[in-house]
């Protein structure tokens, strides 16, 4: 009826002798700032995105190829080629003592370098960038070391709300107040770039225990970009007794079960040696011992088989003489439950390697890793023998076999 009335109105003469049709104003067209993307553009964008993703995976794979090209572990070429076909690097034959019937129980190097790198998706940056990681732990101030800012030559630049200060302060003044500082790059891993700045009692300064000048420390701060300045956490006396010249840390791996609840998949203790100073890094010469998840008791410790074909095991520290096998991690139950509490607050990070220092009062988290080294975990036994772990990697598409 409405349409008919409108048609009649259009035919009837309007006021002042004009037709209604002449004065009719059509309704405004729908507002459109942009029209839909053309099909050719959508198809091209899909190709570009897929190509970029493939190139990113290729970048991850190149890390594995670099590892194979630079590894000094002694493995015959024929054996290496056989392992490559199954996704393993040559050094894995020595690290895991691989046998034909056990390969399926280990997360392969291809799955580690490519598959597991994508598990945390875009949120991985929160772990890869230590400045962001410090903010990620804002709800747990008692579990993180104090962060003073970023080193800029003779100055430490801090941000409002970080360490309780704003603006900049003198590196000299901060050193004289704190006496020892931990310096590390905001990105990267493996202990690369870590240094200890120290103010000595005689008024001098030291870099990684060696006496030096303040000018040398300031030059160190200018040579590297985005060096973080933080508290050098004092470790528990029981951990210091294993090797007192390095801070000996724990790494706990958390994953999520099918309900989204986090669990600790494996834990290891890293213990320094002369070769690894100033860190306890395993690849640079430190030791690695598994932590029993129920009791916190350490097993035997292994060293990386550089320029060797044999994995060496130690019940006692080869330099300090301290007993490793059978030693107990202090506050273990507090550490185990505390890490799970933190993991529950970041459900968007299903796969995290937490590095922490055991302190006299409990523990502090010093780093989070989105791409945790698997070799120092699997030297103590294959990860995929645990059905929860195997199911986790399968659900996240990391298993390629």
mmCIF file of C-alpha atoms in Angstrom:
data_model
loop_
_atom_site.group_PDB
_atom_site.id
_atom_site.type_symbol
_atom_site.label_atom_id
_atom_site.label_comp_id
_atom_site.label_asym_id
_atom_site.label_seq_id
_atom_site.Cartn_x
_atom_site.Cartn_y
_atom_site.Cartn_z
ATOM 1 C CA UNK A 1 0.000 0.000 0.000
ATOM 2 C CA UNK A 2 2.863 2.340 0.841
ATOM 3 C CA UNK A 3 4.455 1.868 -2.558
ATOM 4 C CA UNK A 4 1.151 2.588 -4.326
ATOM 5 C CA UNK A 5 0.655 5.770 -2.283
ATOM 6 C CA UNK A 6 4.142 6.945 -3.159
ATOM 7 C CA UNK A 7 3.447 6.290 -6.862
ATOM 8 C CA UNK A 8 0.179 8.309 -6.711
ATOM 9 C CA UNK A 9 1.975 11.139 -4.907
ATOM 10 C CA UNK A 10 4.549 11.238 -7.666
ATOM 11 C CA UNK A 11 1.766 11.578 -10.343
ATOM 12 C CA UNK A 12 -0.235 14.259 -8.520
ATOM 13 C CA UNK A 13 0.612 17.900 -9.180
ATOM 14 C CA UNK A 14 2.696 19.431 -6.465
ATOM 15 C CA UNK A 15 2.437 22.905 -4.984
ATOM 16 C CA UNK A 16 2.949 25.926 -7.244
ATOM 17 C CA UNK A 17 2.288 23.821 -10.364
ATOM 18 C CA UNK A 18 5.291 21.511 -9.992
ATOM 19 C CA UNK A 19 5.038 17.742 -10.194
ATOM 20 C CA UNK A 20 5.833 15.811 -7.025
ATOM 21 C CA UNK A 21 8.237 13.763 -9.151
ATOM 22 C CA UNK A 22 10.259 16.896 -9.830
ATOM 23 C CA UNK A 23 10.637 17.625 -6.089
ATOM 24 C CA UNK A 24 11.281 14.017 -5.061
ATOM 25 C CA UNK A 25 14.582 13.529 -3.226
ATOM 26 C CA UNK A 26 15.827 9.952 -3.275
ATOM 27 C CA UNK A 27 17.012 8.501 0.045
ATOM 28 C CA UNK A 28 20.781 8.764 0.646
ATOM 29 C CA UNK A 29 22.918 5.847 -0.487
ATOM 30 C CA UNK A 30 24.514 3.715 2.224
ATOM 31 C CA UNK A 31 27.797 5.222 3.461
ATOM 32 C CA UNK A 32 30.775 3.261 2.205
ATOM 33 C CA UNK A 33 34.288 4.580 2.750
ATOM 34 C CA UNK A 34 35.713 1.539 0.945
ATOM 35 C CA UNK A 35 34.346 -1.092 -1.369
ATOM 36 C CA UNK A 36 35.213 -4.790 -0.832
ATOM 37 C CA UNK A 37 38.742 -5.770 -1.840
ATOM 38 C CA UNK A 38 38.844 -7.152 -5.369
ATOM 39 C CA UNK A 39 39.323 -10.870 -5.797
ATOM 40 C CA UNK A 40 42.716 -10.469 -7.462
ATOM 41 C CA UNK A 41 43.986 -8.537 -4.426
ATOM 42 C CA UNK A 42 42.667 -11.111 -1.936
ATOM 43 C CA UNK A 43 44.282 -13.921 -3.899
ATOM 44 C CA UNK A 44 47.598 -12.055 -4.049
ATOM 45 C CA UNK A 45 47.507 -11.280 -0.319
ATOM 46 C CA UNK A 46 46.889 -14.956 0.463
ATOM 47 C CA UNK A 47 49.924 -15.932 -1.622
ATOM 48 C CA UNK A 48 52.125 -13.312 0.057
ATOM 49 C CA UNK A 49 51.062 -14.377 3.561
ATOM 50 C CA UNK A 50 51.669 -18.035 2.805
ATOM 51 C CA UNK A 51 55.047 -17.241 1.275
ATOM 52 C CA UNK A 52 56.038 -15.100 4.267
ATOM 53 C CA UNK A 53 55.043 -17.912 6.639
ATOM 54 C CA UNK A 54 57.101 -20.436 4.668
ATOM 55 C CA UNK A 55 60.082 -18.088 4.706
ATOM 56 C CA UNK A 56 59.724 -17.725 8.485
ATOM 57 C CA UNK A 57 59.780 -21.497 8.873
ATOM 58 C CA UNK A 58 62.824 -21.582 6.598
ATOM 59 C CA UNK A 59 64.488 -19.060 8.895
ATOM 60 C CA UNK A 60 63.841 -21.389 11.841
ATOM 61 C CA UNK A 61 65.214 -24.355 9.877
ATOM 62 C CA UNK A 62 68.371 -22.394 9.091
ATOM 63 C CA UNK A 63 69.108 -22.241 12.823
ATOM 64 C CA UNK A 64 69.239 -26.041 12.839
ATOM 65 C CA UNK A 65 71.474 -26.097 9.780
ATOM 66 C CA UNK A 66 73.801 -23.598 11.424
ATOM 67 C CA UNK A 67 73.931 -25.789 14.528
ATOM 68 C CA UNK A 68 74.877 -28.820 12.439
ATOM 69 C CA UNK A 69 77.554 -26.885 10.534
ATOM 70 C CA UNK A 70 79.187 -25.505 13.691
ATOM 71 C CA UNK A 71 78.814 -28.405 16.148
ATOM 72 C CA UNK A 72 82.116 -29.952 17.267
ATOM 73 C CA UNK A 73 80.569 -33.221 18.491
ATOM 74 C CA UNK A 74 82.366 -36.111 16.783
ATOM 75 C CA UNK A 75 79.920 -38.135 14.654
ATOM 76 C CA UNK A 76 80.785 -40.026 11.409
ATOM 77 C CA UNK A 77 79.302 -38.475 8.248
ATOM 78 C CA UNK A 78 77.423 -41.638 7.275
ATOM 79 C CA UNK A 79 75.696 -41.712 10.646
ATOM 80 C CA UNK A 80 74.856 -38.010 10.363
ATOM 81 C CA UNK A 81 73.154 -38.551 6.999
ATOM 82 C CA UNK A 82 71.016 -41.362 8.414
ATOM 83 C CA UNK A 83 69.925 -39.126 11.271
ATOM 84 C CA UNK A 84 69.150 -36.190 8.962
ATOM 85 C CA UNK A 85 66.561 -38.331 7.207
ATOM 86 C CA UNK A 86 64.791 -38.781 10.558
ATOM 87 C CA UNK A 87 64.984 -35.094 11.510
ATOM 88 C CA UNK A 88 67.910 -35.315 13.959
ATOM 89 C CA UNK A 89 71.216 -33.468 13.994
ATOM 90 C CA UNK A 90 74.371 -35.514 14.073
ATOM 91 C CA UNK A 91 75.214 -34.487 17.637
ATOM 92 C CA UNK A 92 71.931 -36.012 18.868
ATOM 93 C CA UNK A 93 73.403 -39.475 18.307
ATOM 94 C CA UNK A 94 75.861 -38.726 21.117
ATOM 95 C CA UNK A 95 73.586 -36.642 23.319
ATOM 96 C CA UNK A 96 70.749 -39.176 23.394
ATOM 97 C CA UNK A 97 72.608 -42.390 22.546
ATOM 98 C CA UNK A 98 70.018 -42.887 19.788
ATOM 99 C CA UNK A 99 69.066 -46.425 18.843
ATOM 100 C CA UNK A 100 66.703 -47.505 16.002
ATOM 101 C CA UNK A 101 63.955 -48.472 18.447
ATOM 102 C CA UNK A 102 64.046 -45.267 20.507
ATOM 103 C CA UNK A 103 63.928 -42.516 17.871
ATOM 104 C CA UNK A 104 60.155 -42.130 18.139
ATOM 105 C CA UNK A 105 60.440 -41.268 21.848
ATOM 106 C CA UNK A 106 62.553 -38.152 21.280
ATOM 107 C CA UNK A 107 61.440 -34.766 20.027
ATOM 108 C CA UNK A 108 63.552 -34.492 16.886
ATOM 109 C CA UNK A 109 65.718 -31.488 16.105
ATOM 110 C CA UNK A 110 63.517 -30.607 13.109
ATOM 111 C CA UNK A 111 60.474 -30.620 15.389
ATOM 112 C CA UNK A 112 62.384 -28.561 17.933
ATOM 113 C CA UNK A 113 63.780 -25.925 15.552
ATOM 114 C CA UNK A 114 60.632 -25.563 13.411
ATOM 115 C CA UNK A 115 57.561 -27.113 15.043
ATOM 116 C CA UNK A 116 57.977 -25.933 18.638
ATOM 117 C CA UNK A 117 58.979 -22.392 17.601
ATOM 118 C CA UNK A 118 55.397 -21.545 16.613
ATOM 119 C CA UNK A 119 53.567 -22.882 19.674
ATOM 120 C CA UNK A 120 53.273 -19.531 21.486
ATOM 121 C CA UNK A 121 52.376 -17.694 18.274
ATOM 122 C CA UNK A 122 52.539 -13.873 18.361
ATOM 123 C CA UNK A 123 52.778 -13.852 22.161
ATOM 124 C CA UNK A 124 56.278 -15.360 21.981
ATOM 125 C CA UNK A 125 57.648 -11.804 21.869
ATOM 126 C CA UNK A 126 56.715 -11.458 25.556
ATOM 127 C CA UNK A 127 59.355 -14.070 26.333
ATOM 128 C CA UNK A 128 61.878 -13.241 23.620
ATOM 129 C CA UNK A 129 62.194 -9.605 24.747
ATOM 130 C CA UNK A 130 63.386 -9.409 28.359
ATOM 131 C CA UNK A 131 62.110 -5.852 28.758
ATOM 132 C CA UNK A 132 58.585 -7.061 27.984
ATOM 133 C CA UNK A 133 59.087 -10.128 30.168
ATOM 134 C CA UNK A 134 59.848 -7.883 33.133
ATOM 135 C CA UNK A 135 56.455 -6.213 32.647
ATOM 136 C CA UNK A 136 54.778 -9.602 32.183
ATOM 137 C CA UNK A 137 55.717 -10.455 35.773
ATOM 138 C CA UNK A 138 54.365 -7.188 37.167
ATOM 139 C CA UNK A 139 51.791 -9.100 39.248
ATOM 140 C CA UNK A 140 54.595 -11.052 40.948
ATOM 141 C CA UNK A 141 57.053 -8.387 42.159
ATOM 142 C CA UNK A 142 58.519 -10.677 44.823
ATOM 143 C CA UNK A 143 59.438 -13.280 42.169
ATOM 144 C CA UNK A 144 61.475 -11.057 39.845
ATOM 145 C CA UNK A 145 64.852 -9.366 40.280
ATOM 146 C CA UNK A 146 64.954 -5.587 40.528
ATOM 147 C CA UNK A 147 65.337 -3.977 37.105
ATOM 148 C CA UNK A 148 67.163 -0.643 37.102
ATOM 149 C CA UNK A 149 66.955 0.248 33.417
ATOM 150 C CA UNK A 150 68.894 0.154 30.148
ATOM 151 C CA UNK A 151 72.614 0.882 29.967
ATOM 152 C CA UNK A 152 73.653 3.876 27.887
ATOM 153 C CA UNK A 153 77.387 4.346 28.378
ATOM 154 C CA UNK A 154 77.883 6.145 31.688
ATOM 155 C CA UNK A 155 74.118 6.350 32.346
ATOM 156 C CA UNK A 156 71.384 3.907 33.254
ATOM 157 C CA UNK A 157 68.130 5.003 31.638
ATOM 158 C CA UNK A 158 65.086 3.942 33.604
ATOM 159 C CA UNK A 159 61.370 4.295 33.000
ATOM 160 C CA UNK A 160 58.645 5.564 35.307
ATOM 161 C CA UNK A 161 57.529 2.745 37.571
ATOM 162 C CA UNK A 162 60.539 0.532 36.819
ATOM 163 C CA UNK A 163 62.672 0.079 39.892
ATOM 164 C CA UNK A 164 60.892 2.990 41.553
ATOM 165 C CA UNK A 165 62.842 5.595 39.573
ATOM 166 C CA UNK A 166 62.483 7.695 36.463
ATOM 167 C CA UNK A 167 64.889 9.512 34.169
ATOM 168 C CA UNK A 168 68.589 8.562 34.264
ATOM 169 C CA UNK A 169 71.240 7.879 36.846
ATOM 170 C CA UNK A 170 75.004 7.486 36.860
ATOM 171 C CA UNK A 171 76.376 3.982 36.351
ATOM 172 C CA UNK A 172 79.074 4.817 38.924
ATOM 173 C CA UNK A 173 76.503 5.814 41.545
ATOM 174 C CA UNK A 174 74.375 2.734 40.928
ATOM 175 C CA UNK A 175 77.416 0.435 41.156
ATOM 176 C CA UNK A 176 78.617 2.024 44.371
ATOM 177 C CA UNK A 177 75.172 1.571 45.867
ATOM 178 C CA UNK A 178 74.431 -1.978 44.677
ATOM 179 C CA UNK A 179 78.069 -3.207 44.534
ATOM 180 C CA UNK A 180 77.236 -5.849 41.866
ATOM 181 C CA UNK A 181 75.006 -5.622 38.783
ATOM 182 C CA UNK A 182 73.817 -8.166 36.199
ATOM 183 C CA UNK A 183 74.132 -6.912 32.606
ATOM 184 C CA UNK A 184 72.441 -8.779 29.763
ATOM 185 C CA UNK A 185 71.021 -8.099 26.289
ATOM 186 C CA UNK A 186 67.281 -7.491 26.102
ATOM 187 C CA UNK A 187 67.027 -10.178 23.408
ATOM 188 C CA UNK A 188 68.859 -13.417 22.687
ATOM 189 C CA UNK A 189 69.724 -16.372 24.860
ATOM 190 C CA UNK A 190 72.312 -18.998 25.650
ATOM 191 C CA UNK A 191 74.046 -16.678 28.110
ATOM 192 C CA UNK A 192 75.441 -14.599 25.236
ATOM 193 C CA UNK A 193 76.274 -11.038 26.262
ATOM 194 C CA UNK A 194 75.815 -11.626 30.006
ATOM 195 C CA UNK A 195 78.294 -9.778 32.217
ATOM 196 C CA UNK A 196 78.768 -8.872 35.868
ATOM 197 C CA UNK A 197 79.775 -5.316 36.798
ATOM 198 C CA UNK A 198 81.228 -4.971 40.271
ATOM 199 C CA UNK A 199 82.422 -2.155 42.523
ATOM 200 C CA UNK A 200 85.413 -3.357 44.552
ATOM 201 C CA UNK A 201 86.178 -2.480 48.162
ATOM 202 C CA UNK A 202 89.345 -0.602 47.190
ATOM 203 C CA UNK A 203 87.344 1.804 45.036
ATOM 204 C CA UNK A 204 88.082 0.059 41.738
ATOM 205 C CA UNK A 205 85.797 -1.877 39.440
ATOM 206 C CA UNK A 206 85.609 -5.371 37.923
ATOM 207 C CA UNK A 207 84.105 -6.962 34.819
ATOM 208 C CA UNK A 208 83.267 -10.661 35.260
ATOM 209 C CA UNK A 209 85.634 -10.802 38.221
ATOM 210 C CA UNK A 210 88.609 -9.213 36.451
ATOM 211 C CA UNK A 211 89.708 -5.743 37.661
ATOM 212 C CA UNK A 212 89.015 -3.008 35.134
ATOM 213 C CA UNK A 213 88.310 0.714 34.874
ATOM 214 C CA UNK A 214 84.965 2.477 35.006
ATOM 215 C CA UNK A 215 85.694 3.749 31.483
ATOM 216 C CA UNK A 216 85.909 0.143 30.284
ATOM 217 C CA UNK A 217 82.506 -0.609 31.790
ATOM 218 C CA UNK A 218 81.040 2.474 30.157
ATOM 219 C CA UNK A 219 82.526 1.461 26.808
ATOM 220 C CA UNK A 220 80.941 -1.970 27.242
ATOM 221 C CA UNK A 221 77.592 -0.227 27.620
ATOM 222 C CA UNK A 222 78.061 1.749 24.397
ATOM 223 C CA UNK A 223 79.238 -1.219 22.329
ATOM 224 C CA UNK A 224 76.025 -3.192 22.753
ATOM 225 C CA UNK A 225 72.456 -2.025 22.185
ATOM 226 C CA UNK A 226 69.663 -2.449 24.738
ATOM 227 C CA UNK A 227 71.696 -3.862 27.608
ATOM 228 C CA UNK A 228 69.516 -4.382 30.675
ATOM 229 C CA UNK A 229 70.846 -3.504 34.109
ATOM 230 C CA UNK A 230 69.430 -5.527 36.948
ATOM 231 C CA UNK A 231 70.003 -7.009 40.345
ATOM 232 C CA UNK A 232 72.522 -9.844 40.591
ATOM 233 C CA UNK A 233 70.390 -12.252 42.590
ATOM 234 C CA UNK A 234 72.101 -13.892 45.567
ATOM 235 C CA UNK A 235 71.651 -17.660 45.318
ATOM 236 C CA UNK A 236 70.971 -20.112 48.124
ATOM 237 C CA UNK A 237 74.090 -21.388 49.886
ATOM 238 C CA UNK A 238 73.319 -24.988 48.870
ATOM 239 C CA UNK A 239 73.404 -24.041 45.161
ATOM 240 C CA UNK A 240 76.482 -21.856 45.602
ATOM 241 C CA UNK A 241 78.274 -24.808 47.207
ATOM 242 C CA UNK A 242 78.022 -26.756 43.929
ATOM 243 C CA UNK A 243 80.158 -24.122 42.176
ATOM 244 C CA UNK A 244 80.502 -20.721 43.893
ATOM 245 C CA UNK A 245 81.902 -18.709 40.947
ATOM 246 C CA UNK A 246 78.634 -18.731 38.947
ATOM 247 C CA UNK A 247 74.954 -18.316 39.734
ATOM 248 C CA UNK A 248 73.616 -21.848 39.307
ATOM 249 C CA UNK A 249 70.065 -21.810 37.968
ATOM 250 C CA UNK A 250 67.082 -24.076 37.380
ATOM 251 C CA UNK A 251 65.064 -24.424 34.195
ATOM 252 C CA UNK A 252 61.484 -25.653 34.504
ATOM 253 C CA UNK A 253 59.384 -26.387 31.418
ATOM 254 C CA UNK A 254 55.654 -25.797 31.712
ATOM 255 C CA UNK A 255 53.071 -27.048 29.211
ATOM 256 C CA UNK A 256 49.283 -27.233 29.211
ATOM 257 C CA UNK A 257 47.157 -30.364 29.261
ATOM 258 C CA UNK A 258 44.022 -30.787 27.137
ATOM 259 C CA UNK A 259 41.988 -28.757 29.669
ATOM 260 C CA UNK A 260 44.417 -25.828 29.578
ATOM 261 C CA UNK A 261 45.849 -26.548 33.038
ATOM 262 C CA UNK A 262 49.650 -26.080 33.239
ATOM 263 C CA UNK A 263 52.003 -28.815 34.401
ATOM 264 C CA UNK A 264 55.774 -29.049 34.841
ATOM 265 C CA UNK A 265 57.082 -31.379 32.150
ATOM 266 C CA UNK A 266 60.725 -31.462 33.224
ATOM 267 C CA UNK A 267 63.194 -29.585 35.396
ATOM 268 C CA UNK A 268 66.990 -29.425 35.298
ATOM 269 C CA UNK A 269 69.695 -27.692 37.300
ATOM 270 C CA UNK A 270 72.525 -25.950 35.486
ATOM 271 C CA UNK A 271 75.852 -25.714 37.285
ATOM 272 C CA UNK A 272 78.785 -23.602 36.183
ATOM 273 C CA UNK A 273 82.386 -24.542 35.555
ATOM 274 C CA UNK A 274 85.532 -22.588 34.733
ATOM 275 C CA UNK A 275 84.791 -22.870 30.990
ATOM 276 C CA UNK A 276 81.284 -21.434 31.326
ATOM 277 C CA UNK A 277 82.019 -18.425 33.569
ATOM 278 C CA UNK A 278 80.426 -15.975 34.193
ATOM 279 C CA UNK A 279 77.314 -18.095 33.480
ATOM 280 C CA UNK A 280 76.259 -21.682 34.118
ATOM 281 C CA UNK A 281 75.369 -22.255 30.447
ATOM 282 C CA UNK A 282 75.570 -25.909 29.397
ATOM 283 C CA UNK A 283 76.703 -25.339 25.816
ATOM 284 C CA UNK A 284 79.623 -23.183 26.956
ATOM 285 C CA UNK A 285 80.953 -25.792 29.373
ATOM 286 C CA UNK A 286 78.593 -26.017 32.338
ATOM 287 C CA UNK A 287 76.927 -29.100 33.795
ATOM 288 C CA UNK A 288 73.273 -30.152 33.677
ATOM 289 C CA UNK A 289 71.504 -32.430 36.182
ATOM 290 C CA UNK A 290 67.874 -33.547 36.174
ATOM 291 C CA UNK A 291 65.641 -32.548 39.068
ATOM 292 C CA UNK A 292 63.191 -35.166 40.320
ATOM 293 C CA UNK A 293 59.774 -33.484 40.048
ATOM 294 C CA UNK A 294 58.443 -35.143 43.193
ATOM 295 C CA UNK A 295 61.366 -34.711 45.579
ATOM 296 C CA UNK A 296 63.630 -32.039 44.093
ATOM 297 C CA UNK A 297 66.620 -34.392 44.293
ATOM 298 C CA UNK A 298 69.347 -34.074 41.642
ATOM 299 C CA UNK A 299 70.584 -36.936 39.503
ATOM 300 C CA UNK A 300 73.948 -37.223 37.780
ATOM 301 C CA UNK A 301 75.196 -34.194 35.855
ATOM 302 C CA UNK A 302 76.331 -34.240 32.217
ATOM 303 C CA UNK A 303 78.607 -31.946 30.237
ATOM 304 C CA UNK A 304 78.233 -31.102 26.552
ATOM 305 C CA UNK A 305 80.479 -33.421 24.497
ATOM 306 C CA UNK A 306 82.456 -30.706 22.664
ATOM 307 C CA UNK A 307 85.076 -32.257 20.323
ATOM 308 C CA UNK A 308 84.116 -35.676 21.656
ATOM 309 C CA UNK A 309 81.915 -38.643 20.831
ATOM 310 C CA UNK A 310 81.054 -39.430 24.450
ATOM 311 C CA UNK A 311 78.710 -37.748 26.903
ATOM 312 C CA UNK A 312 80.501 -37.414 30.269
ATOM 313 C CA UNK A 313 78.576 -37.893 33.516
ATOM 314 C CA UNK A 314 79.500 -36.690 37.015
ATOM 315 C CA UNK A 315 78.218 -37.567 40.474
ATOM 316 C CA UNK A 316 80.440 -34.869 41.976
ATOM 317 C CA UNK A 317 81.556 -31.558 40.510
ATOM 318 C CA UNK A 318 84.885 -32.068 38.691
ATOM 319 C CA UNK A 319 86.307 -28.799 40.053
ATOM 320 C CA UNK A 320 84.607 -27.943 43.349
ATOM 321 C CA UNK A 321 84.295 -31.587 44.432
ATOM 322 C CA UNK A 322 80.746 -30.910 45.688
ATOM 323 C CA UNK A 323 78.267 -33.794 45.652
ATOM 324 C CA UNK A 324 75.719 -33.296 42.872
ATOM 325 C CA UNK A 325 73.920 -36.638 42.596
ATOM 326 C CA UNK A 326 71.563 -36.907 45.565
ATOM 327 C CA UNK A 327 71.686 -33.212 46.467
ATOM 328 C CA UNK A 328 68.296 -31.662 47.151
ATOM 329 C CA UNK A 329 67.010 -28.364 45.762
ATOM 330 C CA UNK A 330 65.925 -26.112 48.670
ATOM 331 C CA UNK A 331 62.302 -24.895 48.692
ATOM 332 C CA UNK A 332 61.442 -27.353 45.913
ATOM 333 C CA UNK A 333 57.718 -27.632 46.657
ATOM 334 C CA UNK A 334 57.442 -23.830 46.856
ATOM 335 C CA UNK A 335 59.239 -23.554 43.501
ATOM 336 C CA UNK A 336 57.084 -26.209 41.814
ATOM 337 C CA UNK A 337 53.767 -24.762 42.980
ATOM 338 C CA UNK A 338 54.915 -21.167 42.485
ATOM 339 C CA UNK A 339 55.842 -21.675 38.823
ATOM 340 C CA UNK A 340 52.468 -23.296 38.159
ATOM 341 C CA UNK A 341 50.741 -20.321 39.785
ATOM 342 C CA UNK A 342 52.592 -17.938 37.453
ATOM 343 C CA UNK A 343 51.901 -20.169 34.423
ATOM 344 C CA UNK A 344 48.170 -20.068 35.170
ATOM 345 C CA UNK A 345 48.192 -16.274 34.776
ATOM 346 C CA UNK A 346 49.559 -16.488 31.201
ATOM 347 C CA UNK A 347 47.307 -19.055 29.457
ATOM 348 C CA UNK A 348 48.252 -17.475 26.106
ATOM 349 C CA UNK A 349 51.795 -18.861 26.630
ATOM 350 C CA UNK A 350 51.296 -22.633 26.698
ATOM 351 C CA UNK A 351 55.008 -23.499 26.323
ATOM 352 C CA UNK A 352 57.523 -21.740 28.591
ATOM 353 C CA UNK A 353 61.016 -22.521 29.806
ATOM 354 C CA UNK A 354 61.371 -20.676 33.132
ATOM 355 C CA UNK A 355 64.898 -19.851 34.315
ATOM 356 C CA UNK A 356 65.092 -19.129 38.009
ATOM 357 C CA UNK A 357 67.506 -18.664 40.882
ATOM 358 C CA UNK A 358 66.944 -20.428 44.203
ATOM 359 C CA UNK A 359 67.332 -17.827 46.959
ATOM 360 C CA UNK A 360 67.512 -18.128 50.745
ATOM 361 C CA UNK A 361 63.850 -17.057 50.900
ATOM 362 C CA UNK A 362 62.473 -18.990 47.888
ATOM 363 C CA UNK A 363 63.153 -18.213 44.230
ATOM 364 C CA UNK A 364 63.257 -15.467 41.603
ATOM 365 C CA UNK A 365 62.448 -15.797 37.908
ATOM 366 C CA UNK A 366 65.225 -14.319 35.781
ATOM 367 C CA UNK A 367 64.056 -15.273 32.273
ATOM 368 C CA UNK A 368 61.331 -16.940 30.255
ATOM 369 C CA UNK A 369 62.036 -18.854 27.054
ATOM 370 C CA UNK A 370 59.548 -19.386 24.247
ATOM 371 C CA UNK A 371 61.976 -21.603 22.398
ATOM 372 C CA UNK A 372 63.560 -23.707 25.112
ATOM 373 C CA UNK A 373 66.646 -25.766 24.362
ATOM 374 C CA UNK A 374 65.505 -29.381 24.315
ATOM 375 C CA UNK A 375 68.882 -31.114 24.238
ATOM 376 C CA UNK A 376 69.753 -30.385 27.881
ATOM 377 C CA UNK A 377 66.340 -31.858 28.804
ATOM 378 C CA UNK A 378 66.440 -35.006 26.672
ATOM 379 C CA UNK A 379 69.943 -36.076 27.703
ATOM 380 C CA UNK A 380 68.174 -37.268 30.854
ATOM 381 C CA UNK A 381 65.551 -39.229 28.916
ATOM 382 C CA UNK A 382 63.186 -38.799 25.948
ATOM 383 C CA UNK A 383 60.426 -36.233 26.389
ATOM 384 C CA UNK A 384 57.826 -38.030 24.288
ATOM 385 C CA UNK A 385 57.715 -41.035 26.572
ATOM 386 C CA UNK A 386 55.465 -38.920 28.783
ATOM 387 C CA UNK A 387 52.007 -39.140 27.173
ATOM 388 C CA UNK A 388 51.047 -35.672 28.407
ATOM 389 C CA UNK A 389 54.100 -34.186 26.686
ATOM 390 C CA UNK A 390 53.538 -36.147 23.474
ATOM 391 C CA UNK A 391 49.884 -35.099 23.418
ATOM 392 C CA UNK A 392 50.883 -31.451 23.997
ATOM 393 C CA UNK A 393 53.263 -31.340 21.037
ATOM 394 C CA UNK A 394 50.758 -33.224 18.845
ATOM 395 C CA UNK A 395 47.902 -30.812 19.672
ATOM 396 C CA UNK A 396 50.094 -27.843 18.802
ATOM 397 C CA UNK A 397 51.230 -29.327 15.491
ATOM 398 C CA UNK A 398 54.897 -29.656 16.491
ATOM 399 C CA UNK A 399 55.213 -33.360 15.711
ATOM 400 C CA UNK A 400 56.053 -33.818 12.021
ATOM 401 C CA UNK A 401 56.154 -37.581 11.882
#
